[in-house]
Coordinates of C-alpha atoms and ligand atoms in Angstrom, one line a residue:
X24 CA 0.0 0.0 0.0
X25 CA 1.7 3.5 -0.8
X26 CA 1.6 6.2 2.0
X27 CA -0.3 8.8 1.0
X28 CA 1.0 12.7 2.1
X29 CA -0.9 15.6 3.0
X30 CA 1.2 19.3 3.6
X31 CA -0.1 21.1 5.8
X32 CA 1.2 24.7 6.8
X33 CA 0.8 25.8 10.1
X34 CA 0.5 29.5 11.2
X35 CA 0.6 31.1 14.5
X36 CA 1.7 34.1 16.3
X37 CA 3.1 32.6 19.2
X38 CA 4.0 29.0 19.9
X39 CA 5.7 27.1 23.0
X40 CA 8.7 26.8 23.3
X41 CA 9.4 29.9 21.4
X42 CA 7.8 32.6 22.2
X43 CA 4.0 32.1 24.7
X44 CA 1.7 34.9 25.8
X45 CA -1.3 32.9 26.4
X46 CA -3.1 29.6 25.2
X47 CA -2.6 30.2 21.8
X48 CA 1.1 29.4 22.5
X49 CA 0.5 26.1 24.3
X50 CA -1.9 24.9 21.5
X51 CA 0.4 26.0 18.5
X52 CA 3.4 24.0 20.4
X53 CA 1.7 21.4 21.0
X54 CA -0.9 20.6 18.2
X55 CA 1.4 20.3 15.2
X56 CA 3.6 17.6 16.1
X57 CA 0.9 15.9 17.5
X58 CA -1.0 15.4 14.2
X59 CA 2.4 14.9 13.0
X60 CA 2.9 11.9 15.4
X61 CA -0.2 10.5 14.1
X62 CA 1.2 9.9 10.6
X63 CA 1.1 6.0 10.0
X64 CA 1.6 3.5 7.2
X65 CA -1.2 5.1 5.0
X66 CA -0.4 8.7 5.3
X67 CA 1.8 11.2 6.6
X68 CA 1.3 14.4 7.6
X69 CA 3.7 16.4 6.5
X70 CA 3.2 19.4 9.2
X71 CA 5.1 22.5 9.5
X72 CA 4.7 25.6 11.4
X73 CA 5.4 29.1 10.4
X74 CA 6.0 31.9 13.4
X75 CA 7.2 35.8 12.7
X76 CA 11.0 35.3 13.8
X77 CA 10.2 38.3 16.9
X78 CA 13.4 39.4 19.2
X79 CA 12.6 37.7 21.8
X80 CA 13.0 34.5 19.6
X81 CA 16.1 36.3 18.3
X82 CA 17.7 36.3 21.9
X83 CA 16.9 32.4 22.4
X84 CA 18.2 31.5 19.5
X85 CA 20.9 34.0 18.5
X86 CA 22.5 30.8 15.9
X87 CA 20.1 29.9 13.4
X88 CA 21.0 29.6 10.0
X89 CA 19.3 31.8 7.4
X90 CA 17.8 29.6 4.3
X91 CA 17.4 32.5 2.1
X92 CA 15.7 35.3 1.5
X93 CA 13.1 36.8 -0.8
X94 CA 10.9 39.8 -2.0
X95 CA 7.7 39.8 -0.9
X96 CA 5.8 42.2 -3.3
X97 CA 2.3 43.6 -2.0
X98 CA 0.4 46.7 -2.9
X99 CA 3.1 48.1 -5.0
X100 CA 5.5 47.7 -2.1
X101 CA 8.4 45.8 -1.6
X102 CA 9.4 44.0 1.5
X103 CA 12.8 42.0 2.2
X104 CA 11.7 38.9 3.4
X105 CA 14.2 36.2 5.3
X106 CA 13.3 33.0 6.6
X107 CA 15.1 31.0 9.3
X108 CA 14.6 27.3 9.8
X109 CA 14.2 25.4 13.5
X110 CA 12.5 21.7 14.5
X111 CA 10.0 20.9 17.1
X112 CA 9.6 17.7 18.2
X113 CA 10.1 16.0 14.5
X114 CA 8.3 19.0 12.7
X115 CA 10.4 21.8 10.8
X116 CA 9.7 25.2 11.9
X117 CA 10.1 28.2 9.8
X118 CA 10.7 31.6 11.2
X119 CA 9.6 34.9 9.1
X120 CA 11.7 37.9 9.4
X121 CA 11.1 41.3 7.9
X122 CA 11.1 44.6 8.7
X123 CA 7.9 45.1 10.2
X124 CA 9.0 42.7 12.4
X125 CA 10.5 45.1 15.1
X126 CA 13.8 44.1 17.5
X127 CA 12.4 45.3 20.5
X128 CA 8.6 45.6 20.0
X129 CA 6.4 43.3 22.0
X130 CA 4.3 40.3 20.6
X131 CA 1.2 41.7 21.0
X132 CA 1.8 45.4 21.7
X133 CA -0.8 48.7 22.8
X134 CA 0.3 49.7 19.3
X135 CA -2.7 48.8 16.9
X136 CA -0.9 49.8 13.8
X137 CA 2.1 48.4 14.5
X138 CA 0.5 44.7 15.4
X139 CA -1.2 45.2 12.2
X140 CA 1.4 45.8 9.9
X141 CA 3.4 43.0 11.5
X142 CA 0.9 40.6 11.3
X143 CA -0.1 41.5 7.8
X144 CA 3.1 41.2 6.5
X145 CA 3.7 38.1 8.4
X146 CA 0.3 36.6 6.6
X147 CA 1.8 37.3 3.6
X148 CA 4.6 36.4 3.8
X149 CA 4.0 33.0 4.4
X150 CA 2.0 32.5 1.6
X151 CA 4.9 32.6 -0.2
X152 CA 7.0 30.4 1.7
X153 CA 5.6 27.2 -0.1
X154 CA 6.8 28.4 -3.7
X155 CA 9.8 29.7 -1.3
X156 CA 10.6 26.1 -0.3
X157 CA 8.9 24.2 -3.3
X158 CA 6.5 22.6 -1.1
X159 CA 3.0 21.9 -2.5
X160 CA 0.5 22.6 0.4
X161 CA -2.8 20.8 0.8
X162 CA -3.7 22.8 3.5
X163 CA -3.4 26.3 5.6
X164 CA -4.1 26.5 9.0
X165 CA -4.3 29.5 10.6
X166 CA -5.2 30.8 13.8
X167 CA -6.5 33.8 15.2
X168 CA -6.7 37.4 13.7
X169 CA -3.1 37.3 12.9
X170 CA -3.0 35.2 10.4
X171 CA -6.4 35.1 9.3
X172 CA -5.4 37.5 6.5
X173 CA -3.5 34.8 4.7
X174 CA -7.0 32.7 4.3
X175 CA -8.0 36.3 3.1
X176 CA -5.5 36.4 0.5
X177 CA -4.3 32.4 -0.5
X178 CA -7.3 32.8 -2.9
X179 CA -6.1 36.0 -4.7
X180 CA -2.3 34.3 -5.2
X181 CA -1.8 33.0 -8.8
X182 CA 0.3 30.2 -7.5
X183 CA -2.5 28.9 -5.3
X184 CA -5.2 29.5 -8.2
X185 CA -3.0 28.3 -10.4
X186 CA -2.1 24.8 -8.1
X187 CA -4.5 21.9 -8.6
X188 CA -6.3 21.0 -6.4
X189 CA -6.1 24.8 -4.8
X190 CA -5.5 24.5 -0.7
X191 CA -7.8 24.1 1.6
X192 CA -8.3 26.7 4.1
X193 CA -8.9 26.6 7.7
X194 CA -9.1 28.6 10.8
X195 CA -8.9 28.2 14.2
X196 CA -11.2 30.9 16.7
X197 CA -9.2 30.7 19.9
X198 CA -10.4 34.0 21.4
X199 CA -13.3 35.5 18.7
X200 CA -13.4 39.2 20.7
X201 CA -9.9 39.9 19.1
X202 CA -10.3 40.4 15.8
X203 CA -7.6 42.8 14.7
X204 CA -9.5 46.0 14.6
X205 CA -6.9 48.9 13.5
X206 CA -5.8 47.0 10.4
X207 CA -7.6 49.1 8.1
X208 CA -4.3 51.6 7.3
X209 CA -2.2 48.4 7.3
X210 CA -4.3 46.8 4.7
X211 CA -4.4 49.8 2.2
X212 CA -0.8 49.8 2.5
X213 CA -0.3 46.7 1.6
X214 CA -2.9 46.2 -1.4
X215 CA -5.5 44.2 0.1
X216 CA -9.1 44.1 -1.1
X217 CA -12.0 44.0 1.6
X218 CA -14.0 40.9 1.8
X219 CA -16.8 41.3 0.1
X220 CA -19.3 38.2 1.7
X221 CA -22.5 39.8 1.7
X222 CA -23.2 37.9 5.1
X223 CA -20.8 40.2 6.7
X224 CA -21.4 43.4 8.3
X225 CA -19.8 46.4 6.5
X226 CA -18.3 47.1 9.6
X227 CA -16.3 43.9 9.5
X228 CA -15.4 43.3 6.1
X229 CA -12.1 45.4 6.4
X230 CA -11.1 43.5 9.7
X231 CA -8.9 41.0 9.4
X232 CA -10.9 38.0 11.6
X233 CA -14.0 38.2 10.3
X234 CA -12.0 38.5 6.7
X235 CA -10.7 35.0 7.3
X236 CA -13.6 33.2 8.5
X237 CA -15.5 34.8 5.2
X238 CA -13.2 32.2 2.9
X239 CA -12.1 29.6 5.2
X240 CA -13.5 26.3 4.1
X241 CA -13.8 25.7 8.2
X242 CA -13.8 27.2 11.1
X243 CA -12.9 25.3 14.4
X244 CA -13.6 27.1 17.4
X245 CA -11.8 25.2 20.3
X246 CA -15.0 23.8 21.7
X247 CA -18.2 22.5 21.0
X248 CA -20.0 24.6 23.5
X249 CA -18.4 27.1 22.1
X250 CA -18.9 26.6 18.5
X251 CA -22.4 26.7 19.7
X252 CA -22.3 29.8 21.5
X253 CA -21.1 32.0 19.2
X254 CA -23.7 31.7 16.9
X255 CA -25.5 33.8 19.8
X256 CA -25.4 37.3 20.3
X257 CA -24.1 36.8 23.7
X258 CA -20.9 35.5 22.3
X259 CA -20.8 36.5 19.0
X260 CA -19.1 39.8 18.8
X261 CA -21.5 41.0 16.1
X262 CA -20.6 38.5 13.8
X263 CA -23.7 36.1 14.9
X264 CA -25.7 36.0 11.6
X265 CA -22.4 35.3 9.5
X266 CA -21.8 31.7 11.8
X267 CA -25.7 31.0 11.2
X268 CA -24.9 31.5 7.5
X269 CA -21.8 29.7 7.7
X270 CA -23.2 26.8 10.5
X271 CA -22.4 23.8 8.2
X272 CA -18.4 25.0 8.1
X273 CA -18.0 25.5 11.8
X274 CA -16.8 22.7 13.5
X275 CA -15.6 22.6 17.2
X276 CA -12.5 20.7 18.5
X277 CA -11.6 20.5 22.0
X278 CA -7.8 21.7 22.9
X279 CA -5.7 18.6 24.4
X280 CA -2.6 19.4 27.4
X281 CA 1.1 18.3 26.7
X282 CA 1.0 15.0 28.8
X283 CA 5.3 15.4 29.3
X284 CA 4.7 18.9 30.9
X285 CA 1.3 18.4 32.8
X286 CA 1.8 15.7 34.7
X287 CA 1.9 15.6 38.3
X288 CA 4.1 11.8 38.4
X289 CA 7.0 13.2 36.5
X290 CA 6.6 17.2 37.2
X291 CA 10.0 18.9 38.0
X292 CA 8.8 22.2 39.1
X293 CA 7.2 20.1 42.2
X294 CA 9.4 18.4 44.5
X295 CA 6.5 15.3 45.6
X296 CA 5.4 13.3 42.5
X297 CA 2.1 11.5 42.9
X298 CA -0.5 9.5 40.7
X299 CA -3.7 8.9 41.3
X300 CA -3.2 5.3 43.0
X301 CA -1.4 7.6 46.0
X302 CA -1.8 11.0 46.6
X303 CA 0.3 11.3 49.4
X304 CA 2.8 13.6 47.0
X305 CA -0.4 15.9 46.9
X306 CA -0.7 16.5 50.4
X307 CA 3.1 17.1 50.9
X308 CA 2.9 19.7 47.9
X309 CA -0.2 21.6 49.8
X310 CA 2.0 21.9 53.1
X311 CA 4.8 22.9 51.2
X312 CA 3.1 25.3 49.2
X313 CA 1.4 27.3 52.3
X314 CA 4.7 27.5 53.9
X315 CA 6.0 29.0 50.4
X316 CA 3.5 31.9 50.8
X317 CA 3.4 31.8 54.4
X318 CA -0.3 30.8 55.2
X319 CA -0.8 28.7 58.4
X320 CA -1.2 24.5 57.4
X321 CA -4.2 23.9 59.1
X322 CA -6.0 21.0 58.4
X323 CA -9.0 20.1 56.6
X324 CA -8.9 23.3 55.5
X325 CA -9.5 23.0 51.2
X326 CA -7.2 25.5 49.9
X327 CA -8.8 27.4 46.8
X328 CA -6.4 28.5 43.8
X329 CA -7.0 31.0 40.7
X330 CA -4.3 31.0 38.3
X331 CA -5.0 33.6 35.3
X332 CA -4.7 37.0 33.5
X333 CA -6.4 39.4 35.2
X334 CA -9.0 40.6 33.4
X335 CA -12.5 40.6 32.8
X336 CA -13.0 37.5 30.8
X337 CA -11.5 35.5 32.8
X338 CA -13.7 36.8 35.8
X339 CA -11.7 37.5 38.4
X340 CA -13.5 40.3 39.6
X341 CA -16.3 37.2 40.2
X342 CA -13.4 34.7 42.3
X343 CA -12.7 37.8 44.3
X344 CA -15.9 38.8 45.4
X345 CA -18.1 35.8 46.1
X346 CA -14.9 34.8 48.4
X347 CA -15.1 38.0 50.2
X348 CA -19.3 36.8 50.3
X349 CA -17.8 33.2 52.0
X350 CA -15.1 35.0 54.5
X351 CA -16.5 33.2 57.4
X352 CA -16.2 30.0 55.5
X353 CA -13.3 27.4 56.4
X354 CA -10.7 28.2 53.6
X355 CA -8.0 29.3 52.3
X356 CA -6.7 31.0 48.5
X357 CA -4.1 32.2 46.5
X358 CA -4.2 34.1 43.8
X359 CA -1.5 34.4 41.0
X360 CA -1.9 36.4 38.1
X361 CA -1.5 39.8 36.6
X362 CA -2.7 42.1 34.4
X363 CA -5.9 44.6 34.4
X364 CA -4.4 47.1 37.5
X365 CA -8.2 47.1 38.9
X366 CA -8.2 43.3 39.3
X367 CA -4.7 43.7 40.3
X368 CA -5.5 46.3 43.4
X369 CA -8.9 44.3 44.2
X370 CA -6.7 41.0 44.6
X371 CA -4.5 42.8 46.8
X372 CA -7.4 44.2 49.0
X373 CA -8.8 41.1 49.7
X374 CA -5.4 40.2 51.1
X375 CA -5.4 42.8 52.9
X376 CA -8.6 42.3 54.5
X377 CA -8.1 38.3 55.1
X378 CA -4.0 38.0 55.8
X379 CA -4.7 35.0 57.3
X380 CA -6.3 33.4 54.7
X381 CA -5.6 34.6 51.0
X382 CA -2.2 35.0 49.6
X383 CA -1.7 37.4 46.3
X384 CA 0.8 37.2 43.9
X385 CA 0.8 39.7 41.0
X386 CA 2.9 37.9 38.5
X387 CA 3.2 35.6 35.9
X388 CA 5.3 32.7 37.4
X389 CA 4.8 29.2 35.5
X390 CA 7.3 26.9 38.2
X391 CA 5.0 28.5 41.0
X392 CA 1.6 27.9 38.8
X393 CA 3.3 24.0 38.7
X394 CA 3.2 23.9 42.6
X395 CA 0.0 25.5 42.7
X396 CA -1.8 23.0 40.6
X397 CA -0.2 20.7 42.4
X398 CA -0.6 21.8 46.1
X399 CA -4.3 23.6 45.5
X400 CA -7.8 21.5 45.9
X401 CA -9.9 23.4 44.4
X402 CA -9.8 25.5 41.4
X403 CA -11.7 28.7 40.6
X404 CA -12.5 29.8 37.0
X405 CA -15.5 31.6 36.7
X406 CA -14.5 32.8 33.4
X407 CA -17.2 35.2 31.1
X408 CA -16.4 33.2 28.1
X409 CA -13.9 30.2 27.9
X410 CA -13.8 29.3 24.1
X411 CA -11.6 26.0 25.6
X412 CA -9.4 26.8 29.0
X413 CA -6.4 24.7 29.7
X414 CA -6.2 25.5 33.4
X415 CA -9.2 23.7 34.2
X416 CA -7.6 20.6 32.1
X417 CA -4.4 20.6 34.0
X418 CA -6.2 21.2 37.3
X419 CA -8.0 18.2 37.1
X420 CA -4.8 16.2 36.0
X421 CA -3.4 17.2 38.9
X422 CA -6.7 16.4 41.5
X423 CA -7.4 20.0 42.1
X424 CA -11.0 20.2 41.2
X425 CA -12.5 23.1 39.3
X426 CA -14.9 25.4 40.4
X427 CA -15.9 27.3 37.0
X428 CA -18.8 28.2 35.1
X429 CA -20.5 26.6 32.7
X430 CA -19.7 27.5 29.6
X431 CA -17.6 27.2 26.5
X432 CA -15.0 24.4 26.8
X433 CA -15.2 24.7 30.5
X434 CA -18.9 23.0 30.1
X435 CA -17.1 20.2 28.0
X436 CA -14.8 19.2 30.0
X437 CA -16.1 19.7 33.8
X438 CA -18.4 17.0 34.7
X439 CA -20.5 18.7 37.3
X440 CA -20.5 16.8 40.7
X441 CA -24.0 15.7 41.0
X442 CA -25.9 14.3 44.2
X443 CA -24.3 10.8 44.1
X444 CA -20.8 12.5 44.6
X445 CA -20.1 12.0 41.2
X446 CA -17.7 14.1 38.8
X447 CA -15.0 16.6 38.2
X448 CA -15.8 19.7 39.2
X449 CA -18.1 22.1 40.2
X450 CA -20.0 23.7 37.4
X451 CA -22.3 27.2 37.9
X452 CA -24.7 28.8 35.2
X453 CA -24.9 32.5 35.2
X454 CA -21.6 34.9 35.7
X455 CA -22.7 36.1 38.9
X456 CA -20.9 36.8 42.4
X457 CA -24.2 34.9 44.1
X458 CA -23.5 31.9 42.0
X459 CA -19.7 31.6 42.3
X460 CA -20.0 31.5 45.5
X461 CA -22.5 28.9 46.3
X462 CA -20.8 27.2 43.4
X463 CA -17.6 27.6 46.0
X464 CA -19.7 26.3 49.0
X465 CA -20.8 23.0 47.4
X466 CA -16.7 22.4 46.3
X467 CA -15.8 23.0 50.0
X468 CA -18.9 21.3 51.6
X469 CA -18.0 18.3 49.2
X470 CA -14.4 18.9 50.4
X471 CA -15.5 18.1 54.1
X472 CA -16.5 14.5 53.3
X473 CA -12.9 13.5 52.8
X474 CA -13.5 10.1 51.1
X475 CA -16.2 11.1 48.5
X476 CA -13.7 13.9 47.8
X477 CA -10.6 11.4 47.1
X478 CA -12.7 9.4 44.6
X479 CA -13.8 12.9 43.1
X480 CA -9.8 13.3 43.3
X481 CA -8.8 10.3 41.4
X482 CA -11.8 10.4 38.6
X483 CA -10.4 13.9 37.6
X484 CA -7.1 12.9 37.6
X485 CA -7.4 9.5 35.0
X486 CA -9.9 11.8 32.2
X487 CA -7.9 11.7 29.3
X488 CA -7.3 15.4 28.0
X489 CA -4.4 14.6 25.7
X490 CA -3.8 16.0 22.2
X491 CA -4.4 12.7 20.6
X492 CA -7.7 12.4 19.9
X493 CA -8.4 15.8 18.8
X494 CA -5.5 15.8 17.1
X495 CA -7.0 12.4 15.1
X496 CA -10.3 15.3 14.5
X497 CA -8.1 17.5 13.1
X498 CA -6.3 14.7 10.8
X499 CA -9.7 13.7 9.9
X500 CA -10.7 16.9 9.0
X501 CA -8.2 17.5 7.1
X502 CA -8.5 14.1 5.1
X503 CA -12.2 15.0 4.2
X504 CA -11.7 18.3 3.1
X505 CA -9.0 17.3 0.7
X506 CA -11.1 14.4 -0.2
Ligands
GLC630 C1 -7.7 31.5 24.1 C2 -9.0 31.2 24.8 C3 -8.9 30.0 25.7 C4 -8.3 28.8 24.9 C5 -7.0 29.2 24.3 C6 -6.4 28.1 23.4 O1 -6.7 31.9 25.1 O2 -9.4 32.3 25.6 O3 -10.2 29.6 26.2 O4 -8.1 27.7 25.8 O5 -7.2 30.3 23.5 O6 -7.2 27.7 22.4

């Protein structure tokens, strides 16, 4: 039997190891060699991912050698365009470098029109990295405003029109809100045509999101639930009636975790390994995790954790007031994150006001977030909108149960405890501070029953969240399109 091959190009603006902001990165780091992995006697999947070739990549990896360079004409301008070349985990990575690509700028900076030019140049750029690298592509997979552009523009490239069978084009809608707005400067400059999809609002047919999801062959928002819920106007961002019109190309796949980072039986960052056939690793973390931040270890006390960005989506303005609503409760939190300055203060107050029971840390620290999943029994998320969430998948590898609201990819994931004491988690319906919190009583009244709560435990901890089924989605998806 021959093996069949299908080329798939990759694009994101951020990826683990190289350069991570938020869940983008940990899905873009992740996902590609995992489909790659799944390549078999049949077919391969020839999978590579392109990422702008930022400075903070630059500093990591100061020694890469340059494959070549080329023009990248656009709008009657010209553009010197470089491209470096890296691996991940068996898959080649390419790195784009140009000069709207600046040294010392941020990823993603306050700078609207810089982002845009950036990413639009990045977008196009990499359209012509497979003539660059004379590599036929079956597919392009982009995610996120950034590189939605090149879905935009693959079908106005005479290579691609030219190419038979022309690519197929996908997207994946990790965070729908963001949708590049500011662009419309960057696209004149560079010669690009509005989308004209009549199902489109005007106001969104110069912006370069909703400009990619008007030709994509499929959109993949990163949950079910989610996939559902934008086609809402609670969710959709405007763009509601263009999903309805488009319902038969949206498809949701779940996010998987990186089982050799998440794991609380081989995790580095935390000194007492466990599984879930002993967990007496887990209780050692918890004691050595209130000492770290100095809160008493008192016992059969659950200790509540919110790890996140602080800012409204995530709700944290939710977490922090329904548990100054439970004060008198038996518990105890910490809180590491940073962002919004609001939240920020409002974390801090609550410290303040409870010294003896919360802890704030207003940082990003990922070795601390290790010891935190690890040490913490309960996990808060009470998130406005969670398109998929990762914390609440490597909480629950770790036996930390979340406390989070139902919706999005939280809703797929959590199993809500019900009255038989079975489930994962502790699921609440409407973003409220009432709700949270008696969503927080029934964690730590469940807590209090010590055995229920170990089996609880131990069923969250076996749940497979790992990239290899939806990975197989994607690969499947990809098969059919091309088919
Ligand atoms: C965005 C979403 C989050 C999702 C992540 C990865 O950050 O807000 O829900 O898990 O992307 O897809």
């Amino acid at each position: 039997m021959s093996q069949r091959q299908i080329n798939i190009l990759f694009l994101a603006s951020e990826a683990d190891p190289f350069v991570k902001i938020g869940g983008l990165g940990d899905v873009a780091g992740s996902l590609p060699p995992a489909i790659f992995d799944l390549s078999n006697d049949s077919v391969k999947y020839d999978i590579r991912l392109a990422l702008p070739f930022y400075g903070v990549i630059k500093k990591k990896l100061p020694n890469l050698s340059k494959i070549g360079d080329f023009p990248l004409h656009t709008g009657g301008i010209i553009i010197q365009t470089s491209i470096y070349e890296h691996t991940l985990n068996g898959i080649p990575v390419y790195f784009i470098d140009g000069t709207p690509i600046k040294e010392n700028d941020p990823v993603y900076g306050s700078n609207f029109v810089a982002d845009a030019e950036k990413f639009v140049f990045f977008s196009l750029a990499c359209l012509e990295l497979p003539r660059f690298l004379k590599w036929r592509i079956d597919i392009l997979h982009a995610n996120d405003w950034h590189t939605a552009l090149a879905i935009h523009q693959l079908s106005t490239q005479a290579v691609f029109r030219q190419s038979s069978p022309v690519p197929k084009k996908i997207i994946t809608l990790h965070n729908l809100p963001f949708m590049g707005a500011g662009s419309e400067d960057a696209l004149t400059r560079f010669g690009i045509e509005p989308a004209d999809d009549p199902h489109l609002p005007t106001w969104a047919r110069t912006i370069p999101l909703p400009m990619g999801l008007a030709s994509a062959d499929r959109i993949v928002p990163v949950s079910r639930s989610y996939a559902q819920e934008i086609l809402t106007p609670d969710f959709g961002c405007g763009l509601e009636s263009f999903f309805k019109s488009r319902s038969e190309k949206i498809m949701g796949i779940i996010n998987g975790i990186d089982g050799s980072v998440w794991d609380p039986a081989t995790d580095k960052f935390i000194k007492n390994n466990y599984n879930n056939e002993s967990l007496t690793g887990k209780s050692i973390c918890k004691a050595t995790l209130l000492n770290e931040v100095g809160l008493q270890n008192q016992p059969h006390t659950p200790l509540i954790v919110l790890i996140s960005r602080m800012d409204q989506q995530k709700g944290v303005d939710l977490a922090i007031n329904s548990l100054k609503m439970i004060e008198n409760q038996r518990w105890q939190a910490i809180i590491l994150g940073s962002g919004d300055s609001k939240l920020e203060n409002a974390a801090q107050d609550l410290e303040n006001a409870l010294p003896e029971k919360v802890r704030v840390k207003i940082l990003f620290d990922s070795a601390l977030s290790h010891r935190m999943y690890a040490g913490a029994d309960i996990f808060l998320m009470p998130s406005r909108y969670e398109p998929c969430g990762l914390s609440q998948l490597i909480s629950m590898r770790y036996g930390t149960l979340p406390v989070a609201r139902s919706t999005g990819g939280l809703k797929d994931t959590i199993i809500d405890v019900d009255k038989h004491g079975h489930g994962t988690g502790f699921l609440f319906a409407e973003a409220t501070v009432n709700e949270t919190a008696k969503a927080l009583k029934r964690s730590i009244e469940s807590y209090s029953q010590q055995e229920k709560w170990n089996s609880l435990i131990k069923n969250a901890m076996v749940q497979d969240f790992s990239w290899k089924k939806s990975a197989q989605e994607y690969c499947t998806l990809y098969q059919n399109l091309i088919e």
